[in-house]
PDB file of C-alpha atoms in Angstrom:
ATOM      1  CA  MET A 119      38.913 -22.677 -10.587  1.00 74.00           C
ATOM      2  CA  LYS A 120      36.233 -21.876 -12.840  1.00 74.00           C
ATOM      3  CA  LYS A 121      35.371 -25.575 -13.304  1.00 78.00           C
ATOM      4  CA  ILE A 122      34.767 -25.801  -9.441  1.00 85.00           C
ATOM      5  CA  THR A 123      32.646 -22.599  -9.743  1.00 83.00           C
ATOM      6  CA  ASN A 124      30.838 -23.877 -12.323  1.00 81.00           C
ATOM      7  CA  LYS A 125      29.664 -26.977 -10.580  1.00 82.00           C
ATOM      8  CA  ILE A 126      28.985 -24.952  -7.446  1.00 83.00           C
ATOM      9  CA  HIS A 127      26.782 -22.665  -9.697  1.00 84.00           C
ATOM     10  CA  LEU A 128      24.643 -25.524 -11.073  1.00 84.00           C
ATOM     11  CA  VAL A 129      24.214 -27.266  -7.626  1.00 85.00           C
ATOM     12  CA  LEU A 130      22.837 -23.999  -6.296  1.00 85.00           C
ATOM     13  CA  GLY A 131      20.649 -23.242  -8.825  1.00 86.00           C
ATOM     14  CA  LEU A 132      18.926 -26.688  -8.354  1.00 83.00           C
ATOM     15  CA  GLY A 133      19.024 -26.029  -4.643  1.00 82.00           C
ATOM     16  CA  SER A 134      17.421 -22.638  -4.735  1.00 89.00           C
ATOM     17  CA  GLY A 135      15.687 -22.214  -8.146  1.00 89.00           C
ATOM     18  CA  LEU A 136      12.443 -23.698  -7.407  1.00 91.00           C
ATOM     19  CA  VAL A 137      12.067 -22.003  -4.272  1.00 94.00           C
ATOM     20  CA  VAL A 138      13.124 -18.358  -5.378  1.00 92.00           C
ATOM     21  CA  PHE A 139      10.633 -19.135  -8.598  1.00 93.00           C
ATOM     22  CA  ILE A 140       7.570 -19.463  -6.287  1.00 96.00           C
ATOM     23  CA  VAL A 141       9.113 -16.500  -4.111  1.00 95.00           C
ATOM     24  CA  ALA A 142       9.455 -14.229  -7.237  1.00 94.00           C
ATOM     25  CA  ILE A 143       5.994 -15.100  -8.641  1.00 96.00           C
ATOM     26  CA  THR A 144       4.133 -14.733  -5.465  1.00 97.00           C
ATOM     27  CA  GLY A 145       6.157 -11.334  -4.790  1.00 94.00           C
ATOM     28  CA  CYS A 146       4.949 -10.179  -8.386  1.00 95.00           C
ATOM     29  CA  LEU A 147       1.224 -11.065  -7.881  1.00 97.00           C
ATOM     30  CA  TRP A 148       1.159  -9.509  -4.247  1.00 95.00           C
ATOM     31  CA  VAL A 149       2.973  -5.919  -5.257  1.00 95.00           C
ATOM     32  CA  PHE A 150       0.532  -5.842  -8.124  1.00 96.00           C
ATOM     33  CA  ARG A 151      -2.738  -7.051  -6.100  1.00 93.00           C
ATOM     34  CA  GLU A 152      -4.322  -3.523  -6.442  1.00 89.00           C
ATOM     35  CA  GLU A 153      -4.150  -3.346  -9.981  1.00 93.00           C
ATOM     36  CA  ILE A 154      -5.327  -7.194 -10.289  1.00 94.00           C
ATOM     37  CA  LYS A 155      -8.367  -6.330  -7.612  1.00 89.00           C
ATOM     38  CA  ALA A 156      -9.378  -3.397  -9.889  1.00 86.00           C
ATOM     39  CA  VAL A 157      -9.868  -5.827 -12.947  1.00 90.00           C
ATOM     40  CA  THR A 158     -11.301  -9.087 -11.130  1.00 90.00           C
ATOM     41  CA  GLN A 159     -13.088  -7.394  -8.293  1.00 84.00           C
ATOM     42  CA  GLU A 160     -16.401  -5.092  -8.556  1.00 82.00           C
ATOM     43  CA  GLU A 161     -15.586  -1.722  -8.260  1.00 79.00           C
ATOM     44  CA  LEU A 162     -17.237   0.443  -5.341  1.00 79.00           C
ATOM     45  CA  ILE A 163     -18.773   3.158  -7.295  1.00 76.00           C
ATOM     46  CA  ILE A 164     -19.252   6.478  -5.316  1.00 81.00           C
ATOM     47  CA  GLU A 165     -20.280   9.606  -6.947  1.00 76.00           C
ATOM     48  CA  ASN A 166     -18.134  12.636  -6.000  1.00 71.00           C
ATOM     49  CA  SER A 167     -19.703  14.521  -3.820  1.00 71.00           C
ATOM     50  CA  ASN A 168     -19.136  18.500  -2.353  1.00 74.00           C
ATOM     51  CA  ASP A 169     -20.539  17.132   1.130  1.00 78.00           C
ATOM     52  CA  ASP A 170     -18.359  17.216   4.027  1.00 81.00           C
ATOM     53  CA  PHE A 171     -16.413  13.725   4.924  1.00 84.00           C
ATOM     54  CA  LEU A 172     -16.932  11.803   7.928  1.00 90.00           C
ATOM     55  CA  SER A 173     -14.737  12.563  11.046  1.00 90.00           C
ATOM     56  CA  ILE A 174     -12.594  10.159  12.129  1.00 90.00           C
ATOM     57  CA  THR A 175     -14.433   9.789  15.218  1.00 91.00           C
ATOM     58  CA  GLU A 176     -17.876   9.093  13.292  1.00 93.00           C
ATOM     59  CA  ALA A 177     -15.895   6.834  11.011  1.00 94.00           C
ATOM     60  CA  GLU A 178     -14.322   4.932  13.980  1.00 94.00           C
ATOM     61  CA  LYS A 179     -18.033   4.530  15.516  1.00 94.00           C
ATOM     62  CA  ILE A 180     -19.313   3.328  12.351  1.00 96.00           C
ATOM     63  CA  ALA A 181     -16.712   0.618  11.896  1.00 96.00           C
ATOM     64  CA  HIS A 182     -16.875  -0.439  15.289  1.00 96.00           C
ATOM     65  CA  THR A 183     -20.690  -1.436  14.746  1.00 96.00           C
ATOM     66  CA  VAL A 184     -19.026  -4.363  12.397  1.00 97.00           C
ATOM     67  CA  TYR A 185     -16.256  -5.562  14.716  1.00 96.00           C
ATOM     68  CA  PRO A 186     -17.174  -3.720  18.343  1.00 94.00           C
ATOM     69  CA  ASP A 187     -14.328  -5.969  20.277  1.00 92.00           C
ATOM     70  CA  LYS A 188     -11.498  -5.145  17.966  1.00 92.00           C
ATOM     71  CA  LEU A 189      -8.902  -2.829  17.540  1.00 90.00           C
ATOM     72  CA  ILE A 190      -8.667  -0.223  14.865  1.00 92.00           C
ATOM     73  CA  HIS A 191      -5.133  -0.097  13.500  1.00 90.00           C
ATOM     74  CA  GLY A 192      -5.705   3.037  11.234  1.00 91.00           C
ATOM     75  CA  ILE A 193      -8.191   4.790   8.927  1.00 93.00           C
ATOM     76  CA  LEU A 194      -7.518   5.648   5.401  1.00 93.00           C
ATOM     77  CA  TYR A 195      -8.938   8.622   3.670  1.00 91.00           C
ATOM     78  CA  ASP A 196      -8.900   9.664  -0.091  1.00 86.00           C
ATOM     79  CA  ASP A 197     -11.398  12.006  -1.959  1.00 79.00           C
ATOM     80  CA  THR A 198     -15.221  11.873  -1.760  1.00 78.00           C
ATOM     81  CA  SER A 199     -15.387   9.455  -4.616  1.00 83.00           C
ATOM     82  CA  GLU A 200     -13.505   6.856  -2.622  1.00 87.00           C
ATOM     83  CA  PRO A 201     -14.443   4.821   0.358  1.00 92.00           C
ATOM     84  CA  ILE A 202     -13.196   5.408   3.848  1.00 93.00           C
ATOM     85  CA  GLU A 203     -10.987   2.137   4.901  1.00 95.00           C
ATOM     86  CA  ALA A 204     -11.163   1.443   8.563  1.00 96.00           C
ATOM     87  CA  ILE A 205      -8.371  -1.267   9.162  1.00 96.00           C
ATOM     88  CA  PHE A 206      -8.459  -3.707  12.071  1.00 96.00           C
ATOM     89  CA  TYR A 207      -5.335  -5.412  13.033  1.00 92.00           C
ATOM     90  CA  GLN A 208      -4.127  -7.075  16.209  1.00 89.00           C
ATOM     91  CA  THR A 209      -1.688  -9.999  16.762  1.00 84.00           C
ATOM     92  CA  GLU A 210      -3.079 -12.153  19.661  1.00 83.00           C
ATOM     93  CA  PRO A 211      -5.336 -13.390  18.518  1.00 86.00           C
ATOM     94  CA  LEU A 212      -4.550 -12.564  14.752  1.00 88.00           C
ATOM     95  CA  PHE A 213      -6.944 -10.301  13.113  1.00 93.00           C
ATOM     96  CA  TYR A 214      -6.814  -8.330  10.083  1.00 95.00           C
ATOM     97  CA  SER A 215      -9.969  -7.060   8.448  1.00 96.00           C
ATOM     98  CA  SER A 216     -11.203  -3.914   6.870  1.00 96.00           C
ATOM     99  CA  VAL A 217     -14.599  -1.839   6.738  1.00 97.00           C
ATOM    100  CA  PHE A 218     -15.131   0.177   3.803  1.00 95.00           C
ATOM    101  CA  ILE A 219     -17.430   3.013   4.596  1.00 95.00           C
ATOM    102  CA  HIS A 220     -19.098   5.645   2.315  1.00 93.00           C
ATOM    103  CA  PRO A 221     -17.077   9.040   2.730  1.00 91.00           C
ATOM    104  CA  THR A 222     -19.829  11.377   3.253  1.00 90.00           C
ATOM    105  CA  GLN A 223     -23.364   8.976   4.043  1.00 90.00           C
ATOM    106  CA  GLY A 224     -21.788   6.880   6.488  1.00 92.00           C
ATOM    107  CA  THR A 225     -23.273   3.471   5.083  1.00 93.00           C
ATOM    108  CA  ILE A 226     -21.045   0.292   5.235  1.00 95.00           C
ATOM    109  CA  LEU A 227     -19.953  -0.687   1.537  1.00 93.00           C
ATOM    110  CA  LYS A 228     -18.390  -3.914   2.437  1.00 93.00           C
ATOM    111  CA  THR A 229     -16.072  -5.508   4.680  1.00 95.00           C
ATOM    112  CA  GLU A 230     -12.668  -7.454   3.764  1.00 94.00           C
ATOM    113  CA  ASN A 231     -11.026 -10.324   5.648  1.00 95.00           C
ATOM    114  CA  HIS A 232      -7.176  -9.931   4.686  1.00 93.00           C
ATOM    115  CA  LEU A 233      -6.614 -13.476   6.333  1.00 94.00           C
ATOM    116  CA  THR A 234      -8.571 -15.161   3.681  1.00 94.00           C
ATOM    117  CA  GLY A 235      -8.867 -15.245  -0.103  1.00 93.00           C
ATOM    118  CA  PHE A 236      -6.209 -15.378  -2.915  1.00 95.00           C
ATOM    119  CA  PHE A 237      -3.955 -12.791  -1.825  1.00 95.00           C
ATOM    120  CA  ALA A 238      -3.739 -14.245   1.467  1.00 95.00           C
ATOM    121  CA  PHE A 239      -2.982 -17.450  -0.145  1.00 97.00           C
ATOM    122  CA  VAL A 240      -0.138 -15.659  -2.501  1.00 96.00           C
ATOM    123  CA  LEU A 241       1.360 -14.043   0.657  1.00 94.00           C
ATOM    124  CA  ASP A 242       1.566 -17.069   2.664  1.00 95.00           C
ATOM    125  CA  GLY A 243       3.290 -18.861  -0.233  1.00 96.00           C
ATOM    126  CA  HIS A 244       5.735 -15.856  -0.548  1.00 95.00           C
ATOM    127  CA  ILE A 245       6.708 -16.001   3.078  1.00 93.00           C
ATOM    128  CA  HIS A 246       6.189 -19.705   4.092  1.00 93.00           C
ATOM    129  CA  LEU A 247       5.844 -21.528   0.892  1.00 96.00           C
ATOM    130  CA  TRP A 248       2.504 -22.808   2.049  1.00 96.00           C
ATOM    131  CA  LEU A 249       4.333 -24.720   4.582  1.00 96.00           C
ATOM    132  CA  PRO A 250       4.112 -24.673   8.808  1.00 95.00           C
ATOM    133  CA  GLU A 251       5.860 -21.064   9.428  1.00 90.00           C
ATOM    134  CA  ALA A 252       8.741 -22.504  11.423  1.00 92.00           C
ATOM    135  CA  ILE A 253       9.629 -24.554   8.524  1.00 96.00           C
ATOM    136  CA  GLY A 254       8.625 -22.567   5.561  1.00 95.00           C
ATOM    137  CA  THR A 255      10.376 -19.550   6.826  1.00 94.00           C
ATOM    138  CA  GLN A 256      13.768 -21.325   7.391  1.00 95.00           C
ATOM    139  CA  ILE A 257      13.249 -22.791   3.796  1.00 95.00           C
ATOM    140  CA  VAL A 258      12.991 -19.497   2.250  1.00 95.00           C
ATOM    141  CA  LYS A 259      15.706 -17.460   4.408  1.00 94.00           C
ATOM    142  CA  TRP A 260      18.572 -20.145   3.444  1.00 94.00           C
ATOM    143  CA  SER A 261      17.222 -20.283  -0.232  1.00 94.00           C
ATOM    144  CA  THR A 262      17.717 -16.623  -0.345  1.00 94.00           C
ATOM    145  CA  VAL A 263      21.438 -16.971   0.880  1.00 94.00           C
ATOM    146  CA  LEU A 264      22.098 -19.663  -1.856  1.00 94.00           C
ATOM    147  CA  PHE A 265      20.374 -17.529  -4.291  1.00 94.00           C
ATOM    148  CA  LEU A 266      23.303 -14.764  -3.147  1.00 94.00           C
ATOM    149  CA  LEU A 267      26.005 -17.203  -3.495  1.00 93.00           C
ATOM    150  CA  LEU A 268      24.315 -18.233  -7.073  1.00 93.00           C
ATOM    151  CA  VAL A 269      24.385 -14.946  -8.327  1.00 93.00           C
ATOM    152  CA  ILE A 270      27.910 -14.633  -7.222  1.00 92.00           C
ATOM    153  CA  SER A 271      29.272 -17.311  -8.581  1.00 91.00           C
ATOM    154  CA  GLY A 272      27.270 -16.412 -12.166  1.00 90.00           C
ATOM    155  CA  ILE A 273      28.682 -13.087 -12.105  1.00 88.00           C
ATOM    156  CA  TYR A 274      32.310 -14.626 -11.588  1.00 87.00           C
ATOM    157  CA  LEU A 275      31.764 -17.256 -14.375  1.00 85.00           C
ATOM    158  CA  TRP A 276      30.371 -14.428 -16.617  1.00 85.00           C
ATOM    159  CA  TRP A 277      33.348 -12.382 -16.152  1.00 84.00           C
ATOM    160  CA  PRO A 278      35.445 -12.171 -19.541  1.00 78.00           C
ATOM    161  CA  ARG A 279      39.054 -13.520 -19.047  1.00 77.00           C
ATOM    162  CA  ASN A 280      40.355 -11.410 -21.734  1.00 73.00           C
ATOM    163  CA  LYS A 281      39.472  -8.546 -24.018  1.00 70.00           C
ATOM    164  CA  LYS A 282      38.648 -10.603 -26.933  1.00 69.00           C
ATOM    165  CA  ASN A 283      35.680 -11.839 -25.066  1.00 69.00           C
ATOM    166  CA  LYS A 284      34.556  -8.698 -23.313  1.00 71.00           C
ATOM    167  CA  LYS A 285      32.295  -7.629 -26.349  1.00 69.00           C
ATOM    168  CA  GLN A 286      30.532 -11.164 -26.143  1.00 70.00           C
ATOM    169  CA  ARG A 287      29.719 -10.828 -22.531  1.00 75.00           C
ATOM    170  CA  PHE A 288      27.659  -7.503 -22.889  1.00 80.00           C
ATOM    171  CA  LYS A 289      25.463  -8.174 -26.147  1.00 80.00           C
ATOM    172  CA  PHE A 290      24.549 -11.004 -28.790  1.00 78.00           C
ATOM    173  CA  ASP A 291      27.242 -11.574 -31.373  1.00 77.00           C
ATOM    174  CA  TRP A 292      25.553 -14.080 -33.350  1.00 79.00           C
ATOM    175  CA  LYS A 293      26.226 -15.153 -37.135  1.00 79.00           C
ATOM    176  CA  SER A 294      24.462 -17.507 -39.175  1.00 78.00           C
ATOM    177  CA  THR A 295      26.880 -20.626 -38.206  1.00 79.00           C
ATOM    178  CA  THR A 296      26.467 -20.010 -34.436  1.00 80.00           C
ATOM    179  CA  LYS A 297      24.897 -23.230 -32.935  1.00 85.00           C
ATOM    180  CA  TRP A 298      21.751 -23.407 -30.640  1.00 85.00           C
ATOM    181  CA  LYS A 299      24.039 -24.436 -27.571  1.00 85.00           C
ATOM    182  CA  ARG A 300      26.045 -21.215 -28.027  1.00 82.00           C
ATOM    183  CA  LYS A 301      22.940 -19.196 -27.989  1.00 84.00           C
ATOM    184  CA  ASN A 302      21.675 -20.869 -25.109  1.00 86.00           C
ATOM    185  CA  PHE A 303      24.804 -20.076 -23.257  1.00 83.00           C
ATOM    186  CA  ASP A 304      24.662 -16.136 -24.245  1.00 81.00           C
ATOM    187  CA  LEU A 305      20.730 -16.289 -23.618  1.00 87.00           C
ATOM    188  CA  HIS A 306      21.685 -17.312 -19.824  1.00 86.00           C
ATOM    189  CA  SER A 307      24.975 -15.490 -19.405  1.00 86.00           C
ATOM    190  CA  ILE A 308      24.114 -11.954 -20.944  1.00 87.00           C
ATOM    191  CA  PHE A 309      20.555 -11.843 -19.749  1.00 89.00           C
ATOM    192  CA  GLY A 310      21.780 -13.525 -16.377  1.00 88.00           C
ATOM    193  CA  PHE A 311      24.388 -10.417 -16.049  1.00 89.00           C
ATOM    194  CA  TYR A 312      21.833  -7.672 -16.546  1.00 91.00           C
ATOM    195  CA  VAL A 313      19.173  -9.213 -14.356  1.00 91.00           C
ATOM    196  CA  SER A 314      21.834  -9.776 -11.592  1.00 92.00           C
ATOM    197  CA  ILE A 315      22.054  -6.232 -10.813  1.00 90.00           C
ATOM    198  CA  PHE A 316      18.325  -6.033  -9.836  1.00 93.00           C
ATOM    199  CA  ALA A 317      18.843  -9.688  -8.255  1.00 93.00           C
ATOM    200  CA  LEU A 318      21.044  -8.398  -5.902  1.00 94.00           C
ATOM    201  CA  ILE A 319      18.859  -5.812  -4.612  1.00 94.00           C
ATOM    202  CA  PHE A 320      16.108  -8.049  -4.184  1.00 93.00           C
ATOM    203  CA  ILE A 321      18.250 -10.540  -2.467  1.00 94.00           C
ATOM    204  CA  LEU A 322      19.539  -7.688  -0.118  1.00 94.00           C
ATOM    205  CA  THR A 323      16.205  -6.413   0.839  1.00 93.00           C
ATOM    206  CA  GLY A 324      15.175 -10.058   1.490  1.00 92.00           C
ATOM    207  CA  LEU A 325      17.924 -10.905   3.782  1.00 94.00           C
ATOM    208  CA  ILE A 326      17.134  -7.556   5.529  1.00 92.00           C
ATOM    209  CA  MET A 327      13.721  -8.877   6.411  1.00 90.00           C
ATOM    210  CA  ALA A 328      15.027 -12.602   7.279  1.00 91.00           C
ATOM    211  CA  PHE A 329      18.121 -11.909   9.379  1.00 92.00           C
ATOM    212  CA  PRO A 330      17.988  -9.659  12.146  1.00 89.00           C
ATOM    213  CA  ILE A 331      21.838  -9.461  12.241  1.00 91.00           C
ATOM    214  CA  VAL A 332      21.691  -7.973   8.208  1.00 91.00           C
ATOM    215  CA  ASN A 333      18.946  -5.786   9.108  1.00 88.00           C
ATOM    216  CA  LYS A 334      21.153  -4.114  11.803  1.00 88.00           C
ATOM    217  CA  ALA A 335      24.170  -3.971   9.914  1.00 87.00           C
ATOM    218  CA  VAL A 336      22.566  -2.120   6.842  1.00 88.00           C
ATOM    219  CA  TYR A 337      20.862   0.039   9.206  1.00 86.00           C
ATOM    220  CA  ARG A 338      24.147   1.009  11.011  1.00 85.00           C
ATOM    221  CA  ALA A 339      25.714   1.247   7.557  1.00 87.00           C
ATOM    222  CA  MET A 340      22.957   3.776   6.420  1.00 85.00           C
ATOM    223  CA  GLY A 341      23.874   5.936   9.375  1.00 83.00           C
ATOM    224  CA  GLY A 342      21.236   4.753  11.643  1.00 79.00           C
ATOM    225  CA  GLN A 343      22.428   5.601  15.466  1.00 74.00           C
ATOM    226  CA  LYS A 344      19.809   3.719  17.773  1.00 75.00           C
ATOM    227  CA  GLU A 345      18.609   0.287  17.485  1.00 72.00           C
ATOM    228  CA  ALA A 346      16.340  -0.617  14.350  1.00 69.00           C
ATOM    229  CA  THR A 347      12.890  -1.497  15.945  1.00 71.00           C
ATOM    230  CA  PHE A 348       9.464  -2.041  14.112  1.00 67.00           C
ATOM    231  CA  LEU A 349       6.522  -1.297  16.435  1.00 68.00           C
ATOM    232  CA  ILE A 350       3.031  -1.759  15.910  1.00 66.00           C
ATOM    233  CA  PRO A 351       1.350   1.360  18.213  1.00 63.00           C
ATOM    234  CA  ASP A 352      -1.089   0.508  21.076  1.00 64.00           C
ATOM    235  CA  GLY A 353      -4.347   2.002  19.692  1.00 58.00           C
ATOM    236  CA  SER A 354      -6.032   0.920  22.835  1.00 59.00           C
ATOM    237  CA  LYS A 355      -4.419   3.929  24.494  1.00 59.00           C
ATOM    238  CA  ARG A 356      -4.251   7.426  23.866  1.00 56.00           C
ATOM    239  CA  ASP A 357      -2.487  10.460  25.271  1.00 55.00           C
ATOM    240  CA  SER A 358      -4.725  12.783  27.521  1.00 48.00           C
ATOM    241  CA  THR A 359      -4.335  15.423  24.746  1.00 51.00           C
ATOM    242  CA  ASP A 360      -5.273  13.220  21.818  1.00 54.00           C
ATOM    243  CA  THR A 361      -8.964  13.719  22.155  1.00 58.00           C
ATOM    244  CA  PRO A 362     -11.552  13.130  19.378  1.00 57.00           C
ATOM    245  CA  LYS A 363     -11.866  16.506  18.780  1.00 62.00           C
ATOM    246  CA  SER A 364      -8.114  17.420  18.204  1.00 75.00           C
ATOM    247  CA  ILE A 365      -8.220  14.089  15.827  1.00 76.00           C
ATOM    248  CA  ASP A 366     -10.904  15.390  13.851  1.00 79.00           C
ATOM    249  CA  GLN A 367      -9.225  19.014  13.660  1.00 80.00           C
ATOM    250  CA  LEU A 368      -6.253  17.485  12.278  1.00 77.00           C
ATOM    251  CA  LEU A 369      -7.916  15.452   9.629  1.00 76.00           C
ATOM    252  CA  GLN A 370      -9.639  19.028   8.417  1.00 76.00           C
ATOM    253  CA  LYS A 371      -6.163  20.715   8.576  1.00 77.00           C
ATOM    254  CA  LEU A 372      -4.611  18.082   6.268  1.00 73.00           C
ATOM    255  CA  GLN A 373      -7.635  18.069   3.850  1.00 71.00           C
ATOM    256  CA  LYS A 374      -6.986  21.715   3.571  1.00 74.00           C
ATOM    257  CA  GLU A 375      -3.507  21.469   3.035  1.00 72.00           C
ATOM    258  CA  TYR A 376      -3.192  18.457   0.860  1.00 65.00           C
TER     259      TYR A 376
END
């Protein structure tokens, strides 16, 4: 049985290895994009001030001078040493940009198009492998399934047959006479076992995003009662009680409390 599993393990590694490698590298770059930007891009230097923040309605009006016909998805506030970021996002037609505003003076510091540039390229590779969406998405989805089978088969092959081999499965037990072939096998199997714990978590989260049926199953297993849905609020419509004054008062309250 282990010989058959070993062959399957090798084939699965060849089939999914390159895709998983690309997804892993681009995923790491995407996760650390803010840290990378801090090193590679010019920092917006704003002197800390005791002046009052711009209100939400003021920031909204200023941002709309740049993109008057676009929808604001959200406005991010930090402290007075950081710019206010007005995020524009809509799906049809796709538009995703940010306007950075001086938090007290109201001057526009810069704009950023999130659909172009290095990190847009990275994200496209992570999700679509730089292929047409209909093709790339399917390759990534099913390569994730193959990678799951690869990890499971690897754990099965790693599992010690007897107590004598158990010690060698958890740590290196090399001698001066240990040959390179054995060392290479130990490096793969021992590191592979410890990495597989994290790999299964990455795979599960990837499958949740890729397959609605997995998303639904995990959601229900975690205690969810209703259907799992993802909605982008329609910012073009506001509740009758959601006046500019009430929104600005909410910001003031949040700033006092936090």
